[in-house]
Amino acid sequence: MSDSSYVHGYSTTESQRLSDQANTLSHLLHHDSVFRPAGLVLEAGCGTGAQTVIVAPQNPQCHFVSIDVAEDSLVKAEESIKKKQIQNVRFQVADVFDLPFNDESFDHIFICFLLEHLQERTGALASLKRVLKKGGTITVIEGDHGSAYYYPRSSAAQATIQCLIDVQAAMGGDSLIGRQLYPLLITAGFGDISVSPRMVYADASRPEMVDGFTRKTFIAMVEGVREQAINSGLITEADWNKGITDLYRSAGADGTFCYTFFKAVGKKL
Amino acid sequence: MSDSSYVHGYSTTESQRLSDQANTLSHLLHHDSVFRPAGLVLEAGCGTGAQTVIVAPQNPQCHFVSIDVAEDSLVKAEESIKKKQIQNVRFQVADVFDLPFNDESFDHIFICFLLEHLQERTGALASLKRVLKKGGTITVIEGDHGSAYYYPRSSAAQATIQCLIDVQAAMGGDSLIGRQLYPLLITAGFGDISVSPRMVYADASRPEMVDGFTRKTFIAMVEGVREQAINSGLITEADWNKGITDLYRSAGADGTFCYTFFKAVGKKL
């Protein structure tokens, strides 16, 4: 990940946002993140461990090596698993493009919200494939910011979402990535690929989704690029404020909000 | 439906498209279109019976009254159910805004791909609510053309989809309706509302979805407004052709396509 950049910083607020997101979405994304028992799993780009603390405990017979380039994130990840008394994870500072592991070391690769931040997405997948055993599988989970739509519709709100997409793109990432998982895995040479969309839908009859996802995950993520978007001239402060106000209407009594994550599983043939 | 217009004509090709669509989507949309046995069901806006032939046989203990304003459509619907030896449906020419039924006549209301064509959506729901028994339920299924996204992305392809949305809007309809079902049912006074999205995802590993949905349902539907879009000056012929070529790339070996239908169930309290 040496040549990649992150939209997500790791302030306390951001850490809380990632944790809220993980709780709301854990069942949707991870109820089937179950690997062959006794397997060695490489989690690449674990960050502060928001997914690690969900996936490691539900695979108690596997051992996890969870890597990230950011040492300060791993300190927080380590604290998280100690607090939850999770025993089957070892954290290690490592670069996904220069993995300090032998060829065919792992039974499974697990990556979640990593590719969206990378410029060399196929390169990252090829690097990960090297350390995967033949017959081993890879699980990739990504969102797609182009999958967000809502009611009431608003071009002002859409402009703020476009800022999020543009800021991430300017850093070399691609937040419209969920829809691309199939061709990315094909290009990287994986086989037996199966992609399943995981759609979030929130209306007032599902207050936990409205609060946990629409407000505290998606809108919070958009609000996270406010300074960058305004300072870089992507949008005026007035337009930004109007857009955010409109976005919050989708979390109101007559509002609805939709977003889709994509989960892909492929095999090294 | 007297003051409404249809994007869909009922040429032979269109009839085939509606039938292909119904087959590909029937499980996704209708596996849970199951009503209380011995109930009397009003299907409003049945058209040529594309949904009737799926839903009536899976509710053999219910009786269906399936209505439409278009008599020629009902002739085709009648042929369809005779061919399939379906016995529990009676067709009747009727206007959803002026229903020839007593108050509280039906145990269940079923509408599918109707509201998108109507100008007075809340009025239609209120009219239907009048003939529904207290404690009876309504099922509403609609697509949402703003839920379509795909890979490779293309602004030319998006312009053709926007033509479809604009043509339908010019006729008084609203094809961005799926996301609005919750507020529409609330406004019409229904309670216990539950909305579930039904997402279609197609890539080359699912050839039946690529062919049945991406090509023969969605792109066919876009192509259906070609003349109207070009003749009304919404788009040039050259831009249209480029857009359609690009849309077909989403049905290619490295393409993906996403679309979401919404199914809502509400109750007359």
Coordinates of C-alpha atoms in Angstrom, one line a residue:
Chain A
M1 CA 0.0 0.0 0.0
S2 CA 3.1 2.2 -0.2
D3 CA 1.8 4.2 -3.2
S4 CA -1.8 4.5 -1.9
S5 CA -3.6 7.0 0.2
Y6 CA -6.5 6.9 2.5
V7 CA -9.6 9.0 2.7
H8 CA -10.2 7.7 6.2
G9 CA -8.1 9.2 8.8
Y10 CA -8.0 7.5 12.2
S11 CA -9.1 10.2 14.6
T12 CA -11.3 9.1 17.5
T13 CA -14.4 10.2 15.7
E14 CA -13.4 8.2 12.7
S15 CA -12.6 5.2 14.8
Q16 CA -16.1 5.5 16.4
R17 CA -17.6 5.8 12.9
L18 CA -15.8 2.6 11.7
S19 CA -16.9 0.8 14.8
D20 CA -20.6 1.9 14.4
Q21 CA -20.4 0.8 10.7
A22 CA -19.0 -2.6 11.6
N23 CA -21.8 -3.3 14.2
T24 CA -24.6 -2.3 11.9
L25 CA -23.3 -4.1 8.9
S26 CA -21.7 -7.1 10.5
H27 CA -24.4 -9.6 9.9
L28 CA -25.1 -8.4 6.3
L29 CA -21.4 -8.6 5.3
H30 CA -20.0 -11.3 7.5
H31 CA -22.6 -13.9 8.3
D32 CA -20.9 -16.1 5.7
S33 CA -17.3 -15.0 6.3
V34 CA -16.6 -18.5 7.5
F35 CA -13.4 -20.2 6.5
R36 CA -12.2 -23.8 6.4
P37 CA -11.2 -24.8 10.0
A38 CA -7.5 -24.8 11.0
G39 CA -6.8 -22.5 8.0
L40 CA -4.2 -19.7 8.1
V41 CA -6.0 -16.5 7.0
L42 CA -4.2 -13.3 5.8
E43 CA -6.3 -10.2 6.4
A44 CA -4.8 -7.4 4.4
G45 CA -5.5 -3.8 5.2
C46 CA -7.0 -4.5 8.6
G47 CA -6.7 -0.9 9.8
T48 CA -7.9 -0.5 13.4
G49 CA -9.4 -4.0 13.3
A50 CA -13.0 -3.1 12.8
Q51 CA -13.6 -6.2 10.7
T52 CA -11.0 -8.4 12.5
V53 CA -13.0 -8.3 15.8
I54 CA -16.0 -9.7 13.9
V55 CA -14.5 -12.2 11.6
A56 CA -11.7 -13.7 13.8
P57 CA -14.1 -14.8 16.7
Q58 CA -16.5 -16.5 14.2
N59 CA -13.6 -18.5 12.9
P60 CA -12.1 -19.8 16.2
Q61 CA -10.4 -22.7 14.5
C62 CA -8.5 -20.4 12.1
H63 CA -5.4 -18.4 12.7
F64 CA -5.3 -14.8 11.4
V65 CA -2.4 -12.7 10.3
S66 CA -3.8 -9.2 10.0
I67 CA -1.6 -6.7 8.3
D68 CA -1.6 -2.9 7.6
V69 CA 1.0 -0.3 6.6
A70 CA -0.1 2.0 9.4
E71 CA 1.5 1.1 12.7
D72 CA -0.7 3.4 14.8
S73 CA -3.8 1.7 13.4
L74 CA -2.4 -1.7 14.5
V75 CA -1.9 -0.4 18.0
K76 CA -5.6 0.3 18.2
A77 CA -6.4 -3.0 16.6
E78 CA -4.3 -4.8 19.2
E79 CA -6.2 -2.9 22.0
S80 CA -9.5 -4.0 20.5
I81 CA -8.8 -7.7 20.3
K82 CA -7.2 -7.7 23.8
K83 CA -10.4 -6.0 25.2
K84 CA -12.5 -8.7 23.5
Q85 CA -10.1 -11.5 24.5
I86 CA -9.6 -12.6 21.0
Q87 CA -6.7 -15.1 20.8
N88 CA -6.4 -16.1 17.2
V89 CA -5.0 -13.0 15.6
R90 CA -1.4 -11.8 15.1
F91 CA -0.9 -8.3 13.8
Q92 CA 2.0 -7.3 11.6
V93 CA 3.1 -4.1 9.9
A94 CA 3.3 -5.0 6.2
D95 CA 2.7 -3.6 2.7
V96 CA 0.3 -5.5 0.5
F97 CA 2.5 -4.8 -2.5
D98 CA 5.6 -6.2 -0.8
L99 CA 4.4 -9.0 1.4
P100 CA 6.9 -10.5 3.8
F101 CA 5.6 -14.0 3.3
N102 CA 6.6 -17.0 1.3
D103 CA 4.7 -18.1 -1.8
E104 CA 1.6 -20.1 -1.1
S105 CA 1.7 -19.5 2.7
F106 CA -2.1 -18.9 3.3
D107 CA -5.2 -20.9 3.0
H108 CA -7.4 -17.9 2.7
I109 CA -7.1 -14.2 1.9
F110 CA -9.6 -11.7 3.4
I111 CA -9.8 -8.1 2.4
C112 CA -12.5 -5.6 3.3
F113 CA -12.6 -1.9 2.3
L114 CA -9.0 -2.1 1.0
L115 CA -9.1 -2.0 -2.8
E116 CA -11.2 1.2 -2.9
H117 CA -8.1 3.1 -1.5
L118 CA -5.5 1.7 -3.9
Q119 CA -4.3 2.9 -7.2
E120 CA -3.0 -0.5 -8.3
R121 CA -5.9 -2.7 -7.6
T122 CA -5.0 -5.6 -9.9
G123 CA -1.4 -5.4 -8.7
A124 CA -2.6 -5.7 -5.1
L125 CA -4.7 -8.8 -6.0
A126 CA -1.8 -10.3 -7.9
S127 CA 0.5 -9.8 -4.9
L128 CA -2.0 -11.4 -2.6
K129 CA -2.5 -14.3 -5.0
R130 CA 1.3 -15.1 -4.7
V131 CA 1.0 -15.9 -1.0
L132 CA -2.2 -17.9 -1.4
K133 CA -2.0 -21.7 -1.6
K134 CA -3.3 -23.4 -4.8
G135 CA -7.0 -24.2 -4.1
G136 CA -7.1 -21.4 -1.5
T137 CA -9.8 -18.8 -1.7
I138 CA -10.0 -15.0 -1.5
T139 CA -12.8 -12.9 -0.1
V140 CA -13.1 -9.3 -1.1
I141 CA -15.7 -6.9 0.3
E142 CA -16.1 -3.3 -1.0
G143 CA -18.8 -0.7 -1.1
D144 CA -19.8 1.4 -4.2
H145 CA -20.6 5.0 -3.7
G146 CA -22.5 5.1 -7.0
S147 CA -25.0 2.7 -5.5
A148 CA -26.2 5.3 -3.1
Y149 CA -29.7 6.7 -3.9
Y150 CA -32.4 8.1 -1.6
Y151 CA -35.6 9.9 -1.2
P152 CA -36.3 12.8 -1.3
R153 CA -34.0 13.1 -4.3
S154 CA -31.7 16.2 -4.3
S155 CA -29.1 17.4 -6.7
A156 CA -27.5 19.3 -3.8
A157 CA -27.2 16.2 -1.8
Q158 CA -25.8 14.3 -4.8
A159 CA -23.1 17.0 -5.2
T160 CA -21.8 16.2 -1.7
I161 CA -21.7 12.5 -2.5
Q162 CA -19.8 13.4 -5.7
C163 CA -17.3 15.3 -3.6
L164 CA -16.6 12.1 -1.6
I165 CA -16.1 10.2 -4.9
D166 CA -13.9 12.9 -6.3
V167 CA -11.7 13.3 -3.2
Q168 CA -11.1 9.6 -3.1
A169 CA -10.4 9.5 -6.8
A170 CA -7.9 12.4 -6.4
M171 CA -6.0 10.3 -3.9
G172 CA -5.8 7.5 -6.4
G173 CA -8.7 5.4 -5.1
D174 CA -11.9 4.4 -6.7
S175 CA -15.1 4.4 -4.6
L176 CA -17.2 3.1 -7.5
I177 CA -15.5 -0.3 -7.0
G178 CA -18.1 -2.8 -5.8
R179 CA -19.5 -3.2 -9.3
Q180 CA -16.0 -4.0 -10.5
L181 CA -15.1 -6.9 -8.3
Y182 CA -15.9 -9.5 -10.9
P183 CA -13.7 -8.1 -13.6
L184 CA -10.9 -7.3 -11.1
L185 CA -10.7 -10.8 -9.9
I186 CA -10.9 -12.2 -13.4
T187 CA -8.0 -9.9 -14.5
A188 CA -5.9 -11.0 -11.4
G189 CA -6.3 -14.6 -12.5
F190 CA -8.7 -16.0 -9.9
G191 CA -11.3 -18.5 -10.9
D192 CA -14.7 -19.8 -9.6
I193 CA -15.7 -16.2 -8.9
S194 CA -19.0 -15.6 -7.2
V195 CA -20.1 -12.0 -6.4
S196 CA -23.1 -11.3 -4.1
P197 CA -24.4 -7.8 -3.6
R198 CA -25.4 -6.9 0.0
M199 CA -27.9 -4.1 -0.1
V200 CA -28.7 -1.8 2.8
Y201 CA -32.2 -0.2 2.7
A202 CA -33.3 2.1 5.4
D203 CA -36.6 3.8 6.1
A204 CA -38.4 4.9 9.3
S205 CA -39.6 1.4 10.0
R206 CA -36.0 0.4 10.5
P207 CA -34.7 3.1 12.9
E208 CA -31.5 1.1 13.7
M209 CA -30.5 1.2 10.0
V210 CA -31.5 4.9 9.6
D211 CA -29.3 5.7 12.6
G212 CA -26.5 3.2 12.3
F213 CA -26.2 3.3 8.5
T214 CA -27.7 6.4 6.9
R215 CA -26.7 8.9 9.6
K216 CA -23.7 7.4 11.4
T217 CA -22.1 5.5 8.5
F218 CA -22.9 7.1 5.1
I219 CA -23.6 10.7 5.9
A220 CA -20.7 10.7 8.5
M221 CA -18.4 9.4 5.7
V222 CA -19.6 12.2 3.4
E223 CA -19.1 14.8 6.1
G224 CA -15.6 13.5 6.6
V225 CA -14.4 15.1 3.4
R226 CA -16.0 18.5 4.0
E227 CA -12.8 20.4 4.5
Q228 CA -11.0 18.7 1.6
A229 CA -14.0 19.3 -0.7
I230 CA -14.4 23.0 0.2
N231 CA -10.7 23.8 0.4
S232 CA -9.9 22.2 -2.9
G233 CA -12.8 24.2 -4.6
L234 CA -14.9 21.2 -5.5
I235 CA -17.9 22.8 -3.9
T236 CA -18.8 26.1 -2.1
E237 CA -19.5 26.0 1.7
A238 CA -23.1 27.1 1.1
D239 CA -23.7 24.3 -1.5
W240 CA -22.1 21.8 0.9
N241 CA -24.3 22.9 3.8
K242 CA -27.5 22.7 1.7
G243 CA -26.4 19.2 0.3
I244 CA -25.8 17.8 3.8
T245 CA -29.1 19.2 5.1
D246 CA -30.8 17.5 2.1
L247 CA -29.0 14.2 2.8
Y248 CA -30.3 14.2 6.3
R249 CA -33.8 14.4 4.9
S250 CA -33.3 10.9 3.6
A251 CA -33.0 9.9 7.3
G252 CA -36.2 11.6 8.2
A253 CA -39.7 10.3 8.8
D254 CA -40.6 10.0 5.1
G255 CA -37.1 9.4 3.8
T256 CA -35.4 6.3 2.4
F257 CA -31.8 5.4 1.7
C258 CA -30.1 2.7 -0.3
Y259 CA -26.5 1.6 -0.6
T260 CA -24.9 -1.7 -1.7
F261 CA -21.8 -3.5 -0.7
F262 CA -20.4 -6.3 -2.8
K263 CA -18.8 -9.5 -1.6
A264 CA -16.7 -11.6 -4.0
V265 CA -15.2 -15.0 -3.4
G266 CA -12.6 -16.4 -5.8
K267 CA -10.3 -19.3 -5.9
K268 CA -6.6 -19.8 -6.9
L269 CA -6.9 -22.6 -9.4
Chain B
M1 CA -55.9 5.0 -15.0
S2 CA -57.9 7.3 -17.3
D3 CA -55.5 10.2 -16.8
S4 CA -52.4 8.2 -17.1
S5 CA -50.2 7.2 -20.0
Y6 CA -48.0 4.2 -20.6
V7 CA -44.4 4.1 -21.8
H8 CA -45.0 0.4 -22.6
G9 CA -46.9 -0.2 -25.8
Y10 CA -48.2 -3.7 -26.4
S11 CA -46.6 -4.7 -29.7
T12 CA -45.6 -8.4 -30.1
T13 CA -42.0 -7.5 -29.3
E14 CA -43.1 -5.6 -26.2
S15 CA -45.3 -8.6 -25.2
Q16 CA -42.3 -10.9 -25.6
R17 CA -40.1 -8.5 -23.5
L18 CA -42.7 -8.5 -20.7
S19 CA -42.8 -12.2 -20.8
D20 CA -39.0 -12.6 -20.7
Q21 CA -38.9 -10.2 -17.8
A22 CA -41.5 -12.1 -15.9
N23 CA -39.7 -15.4 -16.3
T24 CA -36.3 -14.1 -15.2
L25 CA -37.6 -12.2 -12.3
S26 CA -40.5 -14.3 -11.1
H27 CA -38.6 -16.0 -8.2
L28 CA -37.0 -12.8 -7.1
L29 CA -40.2 -10.8 -7.0
H30 CA -42.9 -13.4 -6.3
H31 CA -41.5 -16.2 -4.2
D32 CA -43.3 -14.6 -1.3
S33 CA -46.3 -13.3 -3.2
V34 CA -48.5 -15.7 -1.2
F35 CA -51.8 -14.6 0.2
R36 CA -54.2 -15.9 2.8
P37 CA -56.1 -18.9 1.4
A38 CA -59.6 -18.4 0.2
G39 CA -59.0 -14.7 -0.1
L40 CA -60.4 -12.4 -2.9
V41 CA -57.5 -10.6 -4.5
L42 CA -57.7 -7.5 -6.7
E43 CA -54.9 -7.2 -9.1
A44 CA -54.9 -3.7 -10.5
G45 CA -53.2 -2.8 -13.8
C46 CA -52.6 -6.4 -14.8
G47 CA -51.8 -5.5 -18.4
T48 CA -51.3 -8.6 -20.6
G49 CA -51.2 -10.8 -17.5
A50 CA -47.4 -11.2 -17.2
Q51 CA -47.6 -11.2 -13.4
T52 CA -51.0 -12.8 -13.2
V53 CA -49.8 -16.1 -14.7
I54 CA -47.1 -16.3 -12.0
V55 CA -49.0 -15.2 -9.0
A56 CA -52.5 -16.7 -9.5
P57 CA -51.2 -20.4 -9.8
Q58 CA -49.1 -20.0 -6.7
N59 CA -52.3 -19.0 -4.8
P60 CA -54.7 -21.7 -5.9
Q61 CA -57.0 -21.2 -3.0
C62 CA -57.5 -17.5 -3.8
H63 CA -59.7 -15.9 -6.4
F64 CA -58.3 -13.1 -8.5
V65 CA -60.1 -10.2 -10.1
S66 CA -57.5 -8.7 -12.4
I67 CA -58.3 -5.3 -13.9
D68 CA -56.8 -3.0 -16.5
V69 CA -58.1 0.0 -18.5
A70 CA -56.8 -1.5 -21.8
E71 CA -59.2 -4.0 -23.2
D72 CA -56.8 -5.3 -25.8
S73 CA -54.3 -6.1 -23.1
L74 CA -57.0 -8.1 -21.3
V75 CA -57.7 -10.1 -24.4
K76 CA -54.0 -11.2 -24.4
A77 CA -54.1 -11.8 -20.7
E78 CA -57.2 -14.1 -21.1
E79 CA -55.4 -16.1 -23.8
S80 CA -52.4 -16.5 -21.5
I81 CA -54.3 -17.9 -18.6
K82 CA -56.4 -20.2 -20.9
K83 CA -53.1 -21.6 -22.4
K84 CA -51.9 -22.3 -18.9
Q85 CA -55.2 -23.6 -17.7
I86 CA -55.4 -21.2 -14.9
Q87 CA -58.9 -21.2 -13.4
N88 CA -58.9 -18.7 -10.5
V89 CA -58.7 -15.4 -12.4
R90 CA -61.5 -13.2 -13.7
F91 CA -60.5 -10.3 -15.9
Q92 CA -62.4 -7.0 -16.0
V93 CA -62.0 -3.7 -17.8
A94 CA -61.8 -1.1 -15.0
D95 CA -60.1 2.2 -14.0
V96 CA -58.1 2.2 -10.8
F97 CA -59.4 5.7 -10.1
D98 CA -63.0 4.7 -10.5
L99 CA -63.3 1.1 -9.2
P100 CA -66.6 -0.6 -9.9
F101 CA -66.5 -2.4 -6.6
N102 CA -68.1 -1.9 -3.2
D103 CA -66.1 -0.6 -0.2
E104 CA -64.1 -3.3 1.6
S105 CA -64.7 -6.0 -1.1
F106 CA -61.2 -7.5 -1.2
D107 CA -58.9 -9.3 1.2
H108 CA -55.8 -8.3 -0.7
I109 CA -54.7 -5.8 -3.3
F110 CA -51.8 -6.7 -5.6
I111 CA -50.1 -4.1 -7.9
C112 CA -47.0 -4.6 -9.9
F113 CA -45.4 -2.0 -12.2
L114 CA -48.5 0.1 -12.1
L115 CA -47.7 3.2 -10.0
E116 CA -44.6 4.1 -12.1
H117 CA -47.0 5.0 -14.9
L118 CA -49.5 7.1 -12.9
Q119 CA -49.5 10.8 -12.2
E120 CA -51.8 10.4 -9.2
R121 CA -49.9 7.8 -7.2
T122 CA -51.3 8.6 -3.8
G123 CA -54.8 8.9 -5.3
A124 CA -54.5 5.5 -6.9
L125 CA -53.5 4.0 -3.5
A126 CA -56.4 5.8 -1.7
S127 CA -58.8 4.4 -4.3
L128 CA -57.5 0.9 -3.9
K129 CA -57.7 1.3 -0.1
R130 CA -61.4 2.0 -0.3
V131 CA -62.2 -1.4 -1.7
L132 CA -59.8 -3.3 0.7
K133 CA -61.3 -4.9 3.8
K134 CA -60.1 -3.6 7.2
G135 CA -57.1 -5.8 8.2
G136 CA -56.5 -6.6 4.5
T137 CA -53.1 -6.1 3.0
I138 CA -51.7 -4.5 -0.1
T139 CA -48.6 -5.6 -2.0
V140 CA -46.9 -3.1 -4.3
I141 CA -43.9 -4.0 -6.6
E142 CA -42.1 -1.3 -8.6
G143 CA -38.6 -0.9 -10.2
D144 CA -36.4 2.2 -9.8
H145 CA -34.5 3.3 -12.9
G146 CA -32.2 5.4 -10.7
S147 CA -31.0 2.1 -9.2
A148 CA -29.3 1.0 -12.5
Y149 CA -25.6 1.1 -12.5
Y150 CA -23.0 -0.9 -14.3
Y151 CA -19.5 -1.6 -15.4
P152 CA -17.9 -0.3 -17.5
R153 CA -19.3 3.1 -16.6
S154 CA -20.3 5.4 -19.4
S155 CA -21.8 8.8 -19.6
A156 CA -23.2 8.0 -23.0
A157 CA -25.0 4.9 -21.7
Q158 CA -26.3 6.9 -18.7
A159 CA -27.7 9.5 -21.2
T160 CA -29.9 6.8 -22.8
I161 CA -31.2 5.7 -19.4
Q162 CA -31.9 9.3 -18.6
C163 CA -34.0 9.4 -21.8
L164 CA -36.1 6.5 -20.5
I165 CA -36.6 8.3 -17.2
D166 CA -37.4 11.6 -19.0
V167 CA -39.9 10.1 -21.5
Q168 CA -41.7 8.3 -18.7
A169 CA -41.8 11.6 -16.6
A170 CA -43.1 13.6 -19.7
M171 CA -46.0 11.1 -19.7
G172 CA -46.8 11.9 -16.1
G173 CA -45.1 8.8 -14.7
D174 CA -42.1 8.4 -12.4
S175 CA -39.7 5.6 -12.9
L176 CA -37.6 6.6 -9.8
I177 CA -40.4 5.2 -7.7
G178 CA -39.1 2.1 -6.0
R179 CA -37.4 4.2 -3.3
Q180 CA -40.6 6.0 -2.7
L181 CA -42.9 3.1 -1.8
Y182 CA -42.6 3.6 1.9
P183 CA -43.6 7.3 2.0
L184 CA -46.3 6.7 -0.7
L185 CA -48.0 4.0 1.5
I186 CA -47.6 6.1 4.6
T187 CA -49.3 9.1 2.8
A188 CA -52.1 6.9 1.6
G189 CA -52.8 5.8 5.2
F190 CA -51.6 2.2 5.2
G191 CA -49.9 0.8 8.3
D192 CA -47.5 -2.0 9.3
I193 CA -45.5 -1.2 6.1
S194 CA -42.5 -3.3 5.3
V195 CA -40.4 -2.6 2.2
S196 CA -37.8 -5.1 0.9
P197 CA -35.5 -4.4 -2.0
R198 CA -35.0 -7.1 -4.6
M199 CA -31.7 -6.5 -6.3
V200 CA -30.7 -8.0 -9.7
Y201 CA -27.0 -8.4 -10.2
A202 CA -25.6 -9.8 -13.4
D203 CA -22.0 -10.7 -14.5
A204 CA -20.6 -13.3 -16.9
S205 CA -20.8 -16.0 -14.2
R206 CA -24.7 -15.6 -14.4
P207 CA -25.4 -15.8 -18.1
E208 CA -29.1 -16.3 -17.6
M209 CA -29.3 -13.0 -15.8
V210 CA -27.1 -11.2 -18.3
D211 CA -29.3 -12.4 -21.2
G212 CA -32.7 -12.4 -19.4
F213 CA -32.3 -9.2 -17.5
T214 CA -29.5 -7.0 -18.7
R215 CA -30.1 -7.6 -22.4
K216 CA -33.7 -8.7 -22.8
T217 CA -35.3 -6.7 -20.0
F218 CA -33.4 -3.5 -19.1
I219 CA -31.6 -2.6 -22.4
A220 CA -34.7 -3.7 -24.3
M221 CA -36.8 -1.3 -22.2
V222 CA -34.3 1.5 -22.9
E223 CA -34.3 0.7 -26.6
G224 CA -38.1 0.9 -26.5
V225 CA -38.0 4.7 -26.2
R226 CA -35.5 5.3 -29.0
E227 CA -37.9 7.0 -31.4
Q228 CA -39.6 9.1 -28.7
A229 CA -36.2 10.2 -27.3
I230 CA -34.7 11.1 -30.7
N231 CA -37.9 12.6 -32.2
S232 CA -38.5 14.8 -29.1
G233 CA -34.9 16.1 -29.2
L234 CA -33.8 14.6 -25.9
I235 CA -30.7 13.1 -27.6
T236 CA -29.1 12.9 -31.0
E237 CA -29.2 9.6 -33.0
A238 CA -25.4 9.4 -32.8
D239 CA -25.3 9.9 -29.1
W240 CA -28.1 7.4 -28.7
N241 CA -26.3 4.7 -30.7
K242 CA -23.1 5.2 -28.8
G243 CA -25.0 5.0 -25.5
I244 CA -26.7 1.8 -26.5
T245 CA -23.4 0.3 -27.6
D246 CA -21.9 1.2 -24.3
L247 CA -24.9 -0.3 -22.4
Y248 CA -24.3 -3.6 -24.2
R249 CA -20.8 -3.6 -22.8
S250 CA -22.2 -4.1 -19.4
A251 CA -23.5 -7.4 -20.7
G252 CA -20.1 -8.4 -22.0
A253 CA -17.5 -10.8 -20.6
D254 CA -16.1 -8.2 -18.1
G255 CA -19.3 -6.3 -17.6
T256 CA -21.6 -6.1 -14.6
F257 CA -25.1 -4.7 -14.2
C258 CA -27.2 -3.8 -11.2
Y259 CA -30.9 -2.9 -10.8
T260 CA -33.2 -3.0 -7.9
F261 CA -36.9 -3.7 -7.6
F262 CA -38.8 -2.8 -4.4
K263 CA -41.6 -4.8 -2.9
A264 CA -43.8 -3.2 -0.2
V265 CA -46.5 -4.8 1.9
G266 CA -48.9 -2.6 4.0
K267 CA -52.1 -3.1 5.9
K268 CA -55.4 -1.3 6.2
L269 CA -55.6 -0.8 9.9

